[in-house]
Every structure is written in structure tokens, then in C-alpha cells.
Coordinates of N, CA and C in Angstrom, one line a residue:
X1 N 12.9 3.3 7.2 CA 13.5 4.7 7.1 C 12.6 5.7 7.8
X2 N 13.0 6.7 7.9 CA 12.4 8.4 8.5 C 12.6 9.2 7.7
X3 N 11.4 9.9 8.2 CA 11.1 11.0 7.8 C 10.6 12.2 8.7
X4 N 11.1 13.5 9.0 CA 10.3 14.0 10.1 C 10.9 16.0 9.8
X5 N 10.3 16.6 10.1 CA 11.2 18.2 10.1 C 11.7 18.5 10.7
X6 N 12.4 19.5 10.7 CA 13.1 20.0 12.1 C 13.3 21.9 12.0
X7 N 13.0 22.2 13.5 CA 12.5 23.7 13.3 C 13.5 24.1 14.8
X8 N 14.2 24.9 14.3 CA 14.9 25.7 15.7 C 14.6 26.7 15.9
X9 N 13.3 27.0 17.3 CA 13.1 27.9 17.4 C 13.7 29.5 17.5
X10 N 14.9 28.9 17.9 CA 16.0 30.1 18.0 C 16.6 31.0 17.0
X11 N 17.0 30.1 16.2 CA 17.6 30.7 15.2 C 16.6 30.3 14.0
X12 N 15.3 30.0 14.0 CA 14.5 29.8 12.5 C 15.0 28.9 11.7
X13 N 16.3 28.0 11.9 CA 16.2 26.9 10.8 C 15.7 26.1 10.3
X14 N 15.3 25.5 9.4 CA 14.0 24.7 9.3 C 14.6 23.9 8.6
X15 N 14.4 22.6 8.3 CA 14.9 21.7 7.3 C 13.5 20.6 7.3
X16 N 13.3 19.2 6.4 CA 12.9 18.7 6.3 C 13.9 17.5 5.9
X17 N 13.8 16.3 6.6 CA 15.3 15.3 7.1 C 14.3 13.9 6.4
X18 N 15.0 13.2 5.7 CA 14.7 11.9 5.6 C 15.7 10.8 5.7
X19 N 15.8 9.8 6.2 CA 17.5 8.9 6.6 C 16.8 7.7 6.0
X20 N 17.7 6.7 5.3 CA 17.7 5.5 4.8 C 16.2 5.3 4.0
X21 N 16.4 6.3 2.9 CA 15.1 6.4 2.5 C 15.1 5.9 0.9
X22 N 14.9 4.6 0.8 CA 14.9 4.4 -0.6 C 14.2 5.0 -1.9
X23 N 13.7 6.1 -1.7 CA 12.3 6.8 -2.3 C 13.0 8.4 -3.0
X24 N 14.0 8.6 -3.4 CA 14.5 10.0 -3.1 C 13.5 10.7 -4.0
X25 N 13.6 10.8 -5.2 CA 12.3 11.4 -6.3 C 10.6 11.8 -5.4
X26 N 10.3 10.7 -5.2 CA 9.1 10.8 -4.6 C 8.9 11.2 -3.2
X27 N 10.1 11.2 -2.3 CA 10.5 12.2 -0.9 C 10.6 13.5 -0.9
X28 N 11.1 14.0 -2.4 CA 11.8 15.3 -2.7 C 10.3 15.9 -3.1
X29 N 9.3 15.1 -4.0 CA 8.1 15.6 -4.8 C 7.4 16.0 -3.3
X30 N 7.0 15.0 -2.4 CA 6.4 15.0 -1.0 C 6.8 16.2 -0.3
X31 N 8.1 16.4 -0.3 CA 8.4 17.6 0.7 C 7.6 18.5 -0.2
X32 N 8.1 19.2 -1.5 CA 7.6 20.1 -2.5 C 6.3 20.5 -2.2
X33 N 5.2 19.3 -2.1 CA 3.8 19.3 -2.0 C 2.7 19.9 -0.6
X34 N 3.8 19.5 0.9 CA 4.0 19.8 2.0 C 2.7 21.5 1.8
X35 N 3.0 22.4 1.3 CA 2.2 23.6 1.7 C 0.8 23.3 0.9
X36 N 0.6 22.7 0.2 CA -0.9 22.4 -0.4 C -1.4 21.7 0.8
X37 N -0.8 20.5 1.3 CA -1.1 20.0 2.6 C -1.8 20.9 3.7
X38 N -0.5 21.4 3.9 CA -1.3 22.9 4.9 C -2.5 23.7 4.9
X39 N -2.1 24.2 3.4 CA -3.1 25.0 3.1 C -4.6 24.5 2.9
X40 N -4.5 23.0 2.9 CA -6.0 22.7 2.5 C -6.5 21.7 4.1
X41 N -5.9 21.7 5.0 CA -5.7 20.8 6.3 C -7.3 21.1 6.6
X42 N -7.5 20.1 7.2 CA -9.3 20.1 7.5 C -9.1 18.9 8.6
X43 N -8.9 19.8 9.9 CA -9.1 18.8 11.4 C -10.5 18.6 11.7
X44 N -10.8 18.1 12.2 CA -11.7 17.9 13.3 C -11.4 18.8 14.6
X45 N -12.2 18.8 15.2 CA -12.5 19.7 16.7 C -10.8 18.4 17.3
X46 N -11.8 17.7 17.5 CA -10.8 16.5 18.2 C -9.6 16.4 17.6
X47 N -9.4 16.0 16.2 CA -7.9 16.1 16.2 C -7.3 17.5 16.2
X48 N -7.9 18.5 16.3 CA -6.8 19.5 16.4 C -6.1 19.4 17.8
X49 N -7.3 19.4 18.8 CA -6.8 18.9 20.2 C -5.9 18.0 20.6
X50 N -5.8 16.9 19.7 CA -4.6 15.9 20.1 C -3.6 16.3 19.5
X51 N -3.5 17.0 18.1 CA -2.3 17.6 17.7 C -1.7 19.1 18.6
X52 N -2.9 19.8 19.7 CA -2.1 20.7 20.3 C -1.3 19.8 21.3
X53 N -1.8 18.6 22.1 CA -1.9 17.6 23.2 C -0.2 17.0 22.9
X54 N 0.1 16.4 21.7 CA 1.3 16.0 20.7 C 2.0 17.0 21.1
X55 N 1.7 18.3 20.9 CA 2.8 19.6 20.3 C 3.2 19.9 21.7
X56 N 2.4 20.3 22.9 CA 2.8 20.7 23.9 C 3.7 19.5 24.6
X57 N 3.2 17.9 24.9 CA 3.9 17.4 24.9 C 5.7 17.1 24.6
X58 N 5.4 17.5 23.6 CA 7.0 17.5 22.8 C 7.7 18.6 23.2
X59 N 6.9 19.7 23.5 CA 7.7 21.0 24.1 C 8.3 20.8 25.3
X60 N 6.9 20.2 26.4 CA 7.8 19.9 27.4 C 7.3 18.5 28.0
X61 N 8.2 17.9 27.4 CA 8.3 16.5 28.2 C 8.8 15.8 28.9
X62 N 8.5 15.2 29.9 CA 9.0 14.3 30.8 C 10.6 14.1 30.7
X63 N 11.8 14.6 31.8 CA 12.9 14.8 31.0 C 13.5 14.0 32.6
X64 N 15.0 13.2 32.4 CA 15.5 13.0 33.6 C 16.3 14.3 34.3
X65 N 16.8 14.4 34.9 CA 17.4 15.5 35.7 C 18.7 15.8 35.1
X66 N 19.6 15.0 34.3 CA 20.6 15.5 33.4 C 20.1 16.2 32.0
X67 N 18.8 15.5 31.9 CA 18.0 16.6 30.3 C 17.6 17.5 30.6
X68 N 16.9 17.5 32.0 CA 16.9 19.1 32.8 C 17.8 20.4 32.6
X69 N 19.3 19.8 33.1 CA 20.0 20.1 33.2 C 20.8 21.0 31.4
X70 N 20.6 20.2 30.4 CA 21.0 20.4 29.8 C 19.9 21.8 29.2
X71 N 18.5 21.4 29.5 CA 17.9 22.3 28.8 C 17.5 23.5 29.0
X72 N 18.6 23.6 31.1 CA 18.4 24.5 31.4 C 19.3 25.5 31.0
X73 N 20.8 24.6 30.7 CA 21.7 25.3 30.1 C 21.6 26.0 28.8
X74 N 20.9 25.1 27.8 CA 20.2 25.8 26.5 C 20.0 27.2 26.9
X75 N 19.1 27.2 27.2 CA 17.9 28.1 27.5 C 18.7 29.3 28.2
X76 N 19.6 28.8 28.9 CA 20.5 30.1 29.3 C 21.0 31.1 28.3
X77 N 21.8 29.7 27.9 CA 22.9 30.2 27.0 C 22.0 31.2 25.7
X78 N 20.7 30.5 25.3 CA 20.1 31.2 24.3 C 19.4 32.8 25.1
X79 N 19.1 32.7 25.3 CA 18.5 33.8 26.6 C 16.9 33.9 26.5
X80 N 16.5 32.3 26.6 CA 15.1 32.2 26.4 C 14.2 32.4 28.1
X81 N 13.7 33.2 27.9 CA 13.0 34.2 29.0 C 12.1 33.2 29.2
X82 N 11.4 33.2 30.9 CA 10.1 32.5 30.8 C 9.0 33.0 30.6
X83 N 8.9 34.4 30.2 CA 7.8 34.8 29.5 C 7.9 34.4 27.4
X84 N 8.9 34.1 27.4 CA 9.3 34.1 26.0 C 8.5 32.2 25.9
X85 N 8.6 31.5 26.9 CA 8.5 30.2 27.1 C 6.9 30.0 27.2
X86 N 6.3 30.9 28.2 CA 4.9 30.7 28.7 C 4.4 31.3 27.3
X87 N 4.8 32.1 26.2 CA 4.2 32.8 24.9 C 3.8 31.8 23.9
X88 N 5.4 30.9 23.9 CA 4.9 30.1 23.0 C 4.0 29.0 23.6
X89 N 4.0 28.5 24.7 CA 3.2 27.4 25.4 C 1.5 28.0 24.9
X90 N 1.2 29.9 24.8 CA 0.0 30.2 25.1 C -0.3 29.8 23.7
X91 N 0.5 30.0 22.7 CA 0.4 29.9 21.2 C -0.1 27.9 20.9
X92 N 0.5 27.5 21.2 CA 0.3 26.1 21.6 C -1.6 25.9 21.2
X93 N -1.4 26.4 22.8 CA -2.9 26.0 23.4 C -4.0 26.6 22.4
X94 N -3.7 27.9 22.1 CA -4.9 28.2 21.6 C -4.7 28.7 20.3
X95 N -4.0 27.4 19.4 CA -4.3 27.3 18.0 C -5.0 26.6 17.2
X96 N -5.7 27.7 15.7 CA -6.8 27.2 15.3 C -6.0 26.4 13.7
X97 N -7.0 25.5 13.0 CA -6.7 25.5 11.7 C -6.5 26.5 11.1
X98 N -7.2 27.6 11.1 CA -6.9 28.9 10.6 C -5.3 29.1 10.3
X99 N -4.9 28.7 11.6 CA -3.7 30.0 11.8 C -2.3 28.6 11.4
X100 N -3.2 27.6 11.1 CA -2.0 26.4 10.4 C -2.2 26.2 8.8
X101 N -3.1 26.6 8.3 CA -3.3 27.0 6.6 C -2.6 28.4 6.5
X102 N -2.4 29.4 7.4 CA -1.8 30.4 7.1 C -0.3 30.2 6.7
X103 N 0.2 29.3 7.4 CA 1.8 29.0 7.3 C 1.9 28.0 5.5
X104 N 1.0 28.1 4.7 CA 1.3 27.2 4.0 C 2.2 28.3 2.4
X105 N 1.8 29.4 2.4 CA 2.6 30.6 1.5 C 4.3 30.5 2.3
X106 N 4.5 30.8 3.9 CA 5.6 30.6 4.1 C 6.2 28.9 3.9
X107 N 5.8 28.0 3.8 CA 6.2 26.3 3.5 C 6.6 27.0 2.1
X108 N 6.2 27.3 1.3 CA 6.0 27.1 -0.1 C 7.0 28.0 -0.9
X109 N 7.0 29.1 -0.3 CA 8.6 30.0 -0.4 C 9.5 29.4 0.1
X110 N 9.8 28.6 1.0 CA 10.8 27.6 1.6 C 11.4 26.4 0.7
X111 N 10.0 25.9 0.2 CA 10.7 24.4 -0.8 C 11.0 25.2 -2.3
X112 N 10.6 26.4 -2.6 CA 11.2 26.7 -3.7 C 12.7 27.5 -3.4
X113 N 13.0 27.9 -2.9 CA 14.3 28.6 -1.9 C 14.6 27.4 -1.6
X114 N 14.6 26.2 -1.7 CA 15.3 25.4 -0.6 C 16.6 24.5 -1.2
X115 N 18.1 24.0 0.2 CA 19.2 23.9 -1.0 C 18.3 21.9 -0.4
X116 N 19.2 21.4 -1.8 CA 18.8 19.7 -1.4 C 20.1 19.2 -1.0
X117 N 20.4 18.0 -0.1 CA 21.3 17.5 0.4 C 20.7 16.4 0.8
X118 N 21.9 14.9 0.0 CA 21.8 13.4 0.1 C 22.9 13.0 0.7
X119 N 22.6 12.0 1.3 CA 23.6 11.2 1.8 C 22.8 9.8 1.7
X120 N 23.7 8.9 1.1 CA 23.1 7.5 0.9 C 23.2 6.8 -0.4
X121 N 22.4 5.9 -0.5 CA 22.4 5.1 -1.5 C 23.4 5.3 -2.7
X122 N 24.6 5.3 -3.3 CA 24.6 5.6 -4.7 C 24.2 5.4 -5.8
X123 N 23.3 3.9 -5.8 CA 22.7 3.7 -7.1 C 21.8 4.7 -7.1
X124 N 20.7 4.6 -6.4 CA 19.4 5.7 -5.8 C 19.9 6.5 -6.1
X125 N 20.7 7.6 -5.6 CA 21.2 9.1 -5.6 C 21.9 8.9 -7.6
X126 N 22.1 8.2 -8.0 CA 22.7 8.2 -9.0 C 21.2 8.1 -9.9
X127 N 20.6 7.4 -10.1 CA 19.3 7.1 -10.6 C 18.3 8.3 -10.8
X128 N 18.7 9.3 -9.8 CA 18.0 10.7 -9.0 C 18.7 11.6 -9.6
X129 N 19.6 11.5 -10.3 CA 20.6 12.8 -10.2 C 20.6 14.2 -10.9
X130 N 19.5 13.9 -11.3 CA 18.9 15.3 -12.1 C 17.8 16.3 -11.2
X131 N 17.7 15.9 -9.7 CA 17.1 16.6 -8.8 C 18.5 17.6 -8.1
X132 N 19.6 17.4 -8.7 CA 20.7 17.7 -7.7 C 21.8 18.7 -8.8
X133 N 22.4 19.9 -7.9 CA 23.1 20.7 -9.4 C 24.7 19.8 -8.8
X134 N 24.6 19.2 -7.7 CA 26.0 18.6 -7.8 C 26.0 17.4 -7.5
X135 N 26.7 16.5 -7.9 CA 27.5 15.0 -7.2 C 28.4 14.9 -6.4
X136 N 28.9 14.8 -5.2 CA 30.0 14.4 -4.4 C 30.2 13.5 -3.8
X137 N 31.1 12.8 -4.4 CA 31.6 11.2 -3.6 C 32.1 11.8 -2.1
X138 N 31.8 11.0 -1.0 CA 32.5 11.5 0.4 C 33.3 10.4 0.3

């Protein structure tokens, strides 16, 4: 199974996603716990470096000429500027642990604001069902 977040820079949605996850209690506790994480994060010189190295990566990576294409269309359609592009690229490069413990008050207003949504298992999700204000068979 996975587990991973997901953040649109565009419109700010943020979710935290897990698929084929036999763990739902202790997934749900994990996400919850996520801003203590933050807030107490203690990199090394070096790994902050490979986590900016990861981050920029992922921003812009190696794409064929149809993902080009599509991300150029994105980018249109959203009206993401290449100074808007080169800002966050600068933000990238020159972040500290500092300014990644800061984000752990906004994590933390998020998992208590946040709605929960399963799909999967019914024994599991049935077993769990006191994390949830509803049930729905699809």
C-alpha cells in the first residue's frame, strides 16, 4: 500500500491520500501526528540538501515532449507566470529547517479542520467505524 500528500499549488488543496492500506486507525493517528513531526524536524546540513535536491527535482523533472506539452498547457490555462515559477524554484533552493517547523501550526489546523474519506476494505472500514460521522456502501 501508499501513502503520500498531495498539495495544488494553485488552488491550495491539500489532502493526505493512503490506497490499499490495511492500517486505517493507526494511518488516521499518523496523519493527526504529522505537525509534531514538523515542528520538531532536525535535518542535518546534508539531508536538508537532498530534500531541497528531491523537491526541485519533482518540480521540474525530466518530462517527454507530450508532458511538456501538457504542462505547458497547465500553466497556461492557470496563468502561472515565469516569474511566479522562478519564485517558487528561489523558495526551493534556499530553504531552512526553520521555515519547515514553521509550517507545523498550519499542518495542525488542517488535521483538526480536516473531512476523512475511505474507500476500501469493509471489514477494516467497519472495524474503524467510530473515526467516521458516516457509512456509505458505493
Amino acid at each position: 500500500y501508499g501513502c503520500f500528500p498531495i498539495l495544488d499549488s494553485i488552488s491550495g488543496a491539500f489532502a493526505f491520500v493512503s490506497y490499499r492500506d490495511p492500517n486505517v486507525a493507526s494511518t488516521f493517528k499518523t496523519f493527526n501526528e504529522v505537525s509534531n513531526a514538523i515542528k520538531n524536524i532536525a535535518l542535518t546540513d546534508r539531508s536538508l540538501e537532498q530534500l531541497i535536491i528531491r523537491t526541485y527535482g519533482n518540480f521540474d523533472p525530466l518530462l517527454s515532449p507530450y508532458m511538456q506539452g501538457i504542462r505547458a498547457r497547465n500553466r497556461f490555462l492557470t496563468h502561472s507566470s515565469t516569474d511566479f515559477l522562478y519564485n517558487i524554484l528561489s523558495e526551493i533552493k534556499s530553504t531552512t529547517v526553520n521555515q519547515l517547523q514553521n509550517h507545523a501550526r498550519a499542518m495542525q489546523k488542517f488535521t483538526q479542520n480536516s473531512v476523512r474519506g475511505i474507500i476500501g476494505n469493509r471489514e477494516k472500514i467497519q472495524n474503524n467505524k467510530e473515526l467516521f460521522d458516516n457509512l456509505i456502501q458505493l
